[in-house]
Amino acid sequence: MLPTTSHSAILIDDATALENTLAFNFIDMSASLAPECNEVKEKYDNCFLKWYSEKFLRGTATSDECEPLFKQYEQCLTKALRSRGIDNMIKEAREDNRENDAEHMRPKR
Amino acid sequence: MKIFQQNSEFDYSWEEVSTSNWRKYGPWNEKTPHVIAVDTLSRTIDPETGILRTERLITCKQSAPKWLNQFLGGQDTSLVYETSYVDAKEKKVTLCSMNMTWNDLLSVRETCTYQPSSSAPDARTAFNQRAEITALCGGWQKIKNSIEQFTVERFQQNAAKGREGFEMVLEMSRKVFAEQREMIRMQQESKILREARI
């Protein structure tokens, strides 16, 4: 085995700790109603949260870089909603929500 | 119709509250186990106003009492449709939600807002919650009243738990964020040290 300096040991520790923190972060979001979508949902949620806190809130968001992940998640979810018959219920809810959209999408400044 | 309303404050900045709002029902929140899934249906930014609009589907485990279940048909989950609007310039989050299940029988419409508190805009966040509960079923007024009364009481209990749970999420987020910052700082420092050696 190659001799390691105390310094490189610190580096390894840091990297492991960082990885653990990120892995920990990975489980802080809620599940999908369709278990088969959980994996891609988690990836998307984490991407979004990072974009939201680091770019959107600071006013530096130029594009939605999580869009490709969202498309994957959406594809999985749409299938699940359709097979459970929830897609029609969503359509109805959307109709009922028009007033809220009108009120909150165009606030008086 | 019955109305539930409350105003309170969180001892966290608007940025922290609005970020943690996205993981309000995650595993860090031990107080709302009735929320079993949260799915994002769509997300767009309005090109004119810059407002972020999100549609979510919230799945809850049902725990209605027996007498009410007779009316509800014994389904074990209920669905909530939520739209949220985040105005980062005005620092305002608005959440609107409605029940999708049993909506022939009962209408529950809730609006919540998070805005910087006027007393300490950089450190505290004002929370405003209002819900309107209306029984829609035909028939006896007495039954309608019981359904509304039960729902508003359950809503009140869930609102209290929701607040407690959100406090847990806010605390964890602050802790993890601080740890991550420290981790990145340590990593950068050791990089500098390593390069200094070479």
PDB file of N, CA, C and O in Angstrom, chain B residues 10 13 21 26 55 59 62 67 69 78 88 95 97 106 109 128 134 137-139 161 167 181:
ATOM      1  N   PHE B  10     -43.168  33.032  11.456  1.00  0.00           N
ATOM      2  CA  PHE B  10     -42.074  32.072  11.605  1.00  0.00           C
ATOM      3  C   PHE B  10     -40.791  32.858  11.850  1.00  0.00           C
ATOM      4  O   PHE B  10     -40.583  33.899  11.232  1.00  0.00           O
ATOM      5  N   SER B  13     -36.203  33.670   7.804  1.00  0.00           N
ATOM      6  CA  SER B  13     -36.335  34.652   6.725  1.00  0.00           C
ATOM      7  C   SER B  13     -37.291  34.135   5.657  1.00  0.00           C
ATOM      8  O   SER B  13     -37.540  32.922   5.550  1.00  0.00           O
ATOM      9  N   ASN B  21     -40.669  25.463   2.023  1.00  0.00           N
ATOM     10  CA  ASN B  21     -42.050  25.160   1.651  1.00  0.00           C
ATOM     11  C   ASN B  21     -42.123  23.992   0.661  1.00  0.00           C
ATOM     12  O   ASN B  21     -43.042  23.186   0.710  1.00  0.00           O
ATOM     13  N   GLY B  26     -41.906  16.476   3.474  1.00  0.00           N
ATOM     14  CA  GLY B  26     -40.878  15.439   3.370  1.00  0.00           C
ATOM     15  C   GLY B  26     -40.666  14.748   4.708  1.00  0.00           C
ATOM     16  O   GLY B  26     -41.343  15.051   5.693  1.00  0.00           O
ATOM     17  N   GLU B  55     -48.120  23.589 -10.095  1.00  0.00           N
ATOM     18  CA  GLU B  55     -49.312  22.788  -9.784  1.00  0.00           C
ATOM     19  C   GLU B  55     -48.848  21.510  -9.107  1.00  0.00           C
ATOM     20  O   GLU B  55     -47.972  20.813  -9.643  1.00  0.00           O
ATOM     21  N   THR B  59     -51.369  13.748  -2.019  1.00  0.00           N
ATOM     22  CA  THR B  59     -52.133  12.544  -1.672  1.00  0.00           C
ATOM     23  C   THR B  59     -52.131  12.352  -0.156  1.00  0.00           C
ATOM     24  O   THR B  59     -51.069  12.339   0.464  1.00  0.00           O
ATOM     25  N   GLN B  62     -56.628   8.766   4.328  1.00  0.00           N
ATOM     26  CA  GLN B  62     -57.891   9.186   4.892  1.00  0.00           C
ATOM     27  C   GLN B  62     -58.108   8.613   6.286  1.00  0.00           C
ATOM     28  O   GLN B  62     -57.740   7.493   6.556  1.00  0.00           O
ATOM     29  N   TRP B  67     -69.095   7.360  10.782  1.00  0.00           N
ATOM     30  CA  TRP B  67     -70.349   7.986  10.345  1.00  0.00           C
ATOM     31  C   TRP B  67     -70.161   8.808   9.079  1.00  0.00           C
ATOM     32  O   TRP B  67     -71.018   8.863   8.217  1.00  0.00           O
ATOM     33  N   ASN B  69     -67.632   8.301   6.897  1.00  0.00           N
ATOM     34  CA  ASN B  69     -67.205   7.386   5.843  1.00  0.00           C
ATOM     35  C   ASN B  69     -68.380   6.829   5.049  1.00  0.00           C
ATOM     36  O   ASN B  69     -68.258   6.536   3.859  1.00  0.00           O
ATOM     37  N   SER B  78     -57.294  10.538  -0.129  1.00  0.00           N
ATOM     38  CA  SER B  78     -57.948  11.709  -0.697  1.00  0.00           C
ATOM     39  C   SER B  78     -56.903  12.555  -1.409  1.00  0.00           C
ATOM     40  O   SER B  78     -55.722  12.520  -1.064  1.00  0.00           O
ATOM     41  N   ALA B  88     -40.849  36.496  -6.636  1.00  0.00           N
ATOM     42  CA  ALA B  88     -39.568  36.701  -5.947  1.00  0.00           C
ATOM     43  C   ALA B  88     -39.252  38.187  -5.785  1.00  0.00           C
ATOM     44  O   ALA B  88     -38.552  38.582  -4.854  1.00  0.00           O
ATOM     45  N   LEU B  95     -50.320  30.121  -1.816  1.00  0.00           N
ATOM     46  CA  LEU B  95     -50.687  28.723  -2.083  1.00  0.00           C
ATOM     47  C   LEU B  95     -52.200  28.607  -2.055  1.00  0.00           C
ATOM     48  O   LEU B  95     -52.828  29.025  -1.083  1.00  0.00           O
ATOM     49  N   SER B  97     -55.339  25.816  -2.438  1.00  0.00           N
ATOM     50  CA  SER B  97     -55.617  24.395  -2.607  1.00  0.00           C
ATOM     51  C   SER B  97     -57.095  24.070  -2.459  1.00  0.00           C
ATOM     52  O   SER B  97     -57.845  24.803  -1.817  1.00  0.00           O
ATOM     53  N   LEU B 106     -68.453  18.033  -0.543  1.00  0.00           N
ATOM     54  CA  LEU B 106     -67.787  18.978   0.339  1.00  0.00           C
ATOM     55  C   LEU B 106     -66.789  19.816  -0.456  1.00  0.00           C
ATOM     56  O   LEU B 106     -66.082  19.284  -1.301  1.00  0.00           O
ATOM     57  N   ARG B 109     -61.622  24.961   0.397  1.00  0.00           N
ATOM     58  CA  ARG B 109     -60.720  25.820  -0.368  1.00  0.00           C
ATOM     59  C   ARG B 109     -59.858  26.621   0.587  1.00  0.00           C
ATOM     60  O   ARG B 109     -60.367  27.296   1.475  1.00  0.00           O
ATOM     61  N   ASN B 128     -50.218  33.612   6.658  1.00  0.00           N
ATOM     62  CA  ASN B 128     -51.644  33.866   6.714  1.00  0.00           C
ATOM     63  C   ASN B 128     -52.356  32.673   6.096  1.00  0.00           C
ATOM     64  O   ASN B 128     -52.025  32.255   5.000  1.00  0.00           O
ATOM     65  N   THR B 134     -67.453  24.185   2.852  1.00  0.00           N
ATOM     66  CA  THR B 134     -68.878  24.187   2.551  1.00  0.00           C
ATOM     67  C   THR B 134     -69.368  22.770   2.243  1.00  0.00           C
ATOM     68  O   THR B 134     -68.803  22.108   1.364  1.00  0.00           O
ATOM     69  N   CYS B 137     -73.813  18.648  -0.114  1.00  0.00           N
ATOM     70  CA  CYS B 137     -74.819  17.605  -0.294  1.00  0.00           C
ATOM     71  C   CYS B 137     -76.221  18.147  -0.026  1.00  0.00           C
ATOM     72  O   CYS B 137     -76.407  19.020   0.817  1.00  0.00           O
ATOM     73  N   GLY B 138     -77.167  17.617  -0.728  1.00  0.00           N
ATOM     74  CA  GLY B 138     -78.543  18.021  -0.481  1.00  0.00           C
ATOM     75  C   GLY B 138     -79.004  17.392   0.816  1.00  0.00           C
ATOM     76  O   GLY B 138     -78.258  16.652   1.450  1.00  0.00           O
ATOM     77  N   GLY B 139     -80.215  17.698   1.201  1.00  0.00           N
ATOM     78  CA  GLY B 139     -80.732  17.008   2.381  1.00  0.00           C
ATOM     79  C   GLY B 139     -80.674  17.849   3.630  1.00  0.00           C
ATOM     80  O   GLY B 139     -80.651  19.060   3.559  1.00  0.00           O
ATOM     81  N   LYS B 161     -50.745  20.829  13.475  1.00  0.00           N
ATOM     82  CA  LYS B 161     -49.690  19.838  13.218  1.00  0.00           C
ATOM     83  C   LYS B 161     -48.810  20.296  12.066  1.00  0.00           C
ATOM     84  O   LYS B 161     -47.602  20.124  12.086  1.00  0.00           O
ATOM     85  N   GLU B 167     -42.035  23.780  11.264  1.00  0.00           N
ATOM     86  CA  GLU B 167     -40.948  24.267  12.135  1.00  0.00           C
ATOM     87  C   GLU B 167     -39.779  23.280  12.135  1.00  0.00           C
ATOM     88  O   GLU B 167     -38.617  23.670  12.097  1.00  0.00           O
ATOM     89  N   ARG B 181     -22.381  24.279   3.820  1.00  0.00           N
ATOM     90  CA  ARG B 181     -21.494  25.422   3.605  1.00  0.00           C
ATOM     91  C   ARG B 181     -20.133  25.169   4.235  1.00  0.00           C
ATOM     92  O   ARG B 181     -19.100  25.427   3.653  1.00  0.00           O
TER      93      ARG B 181
END
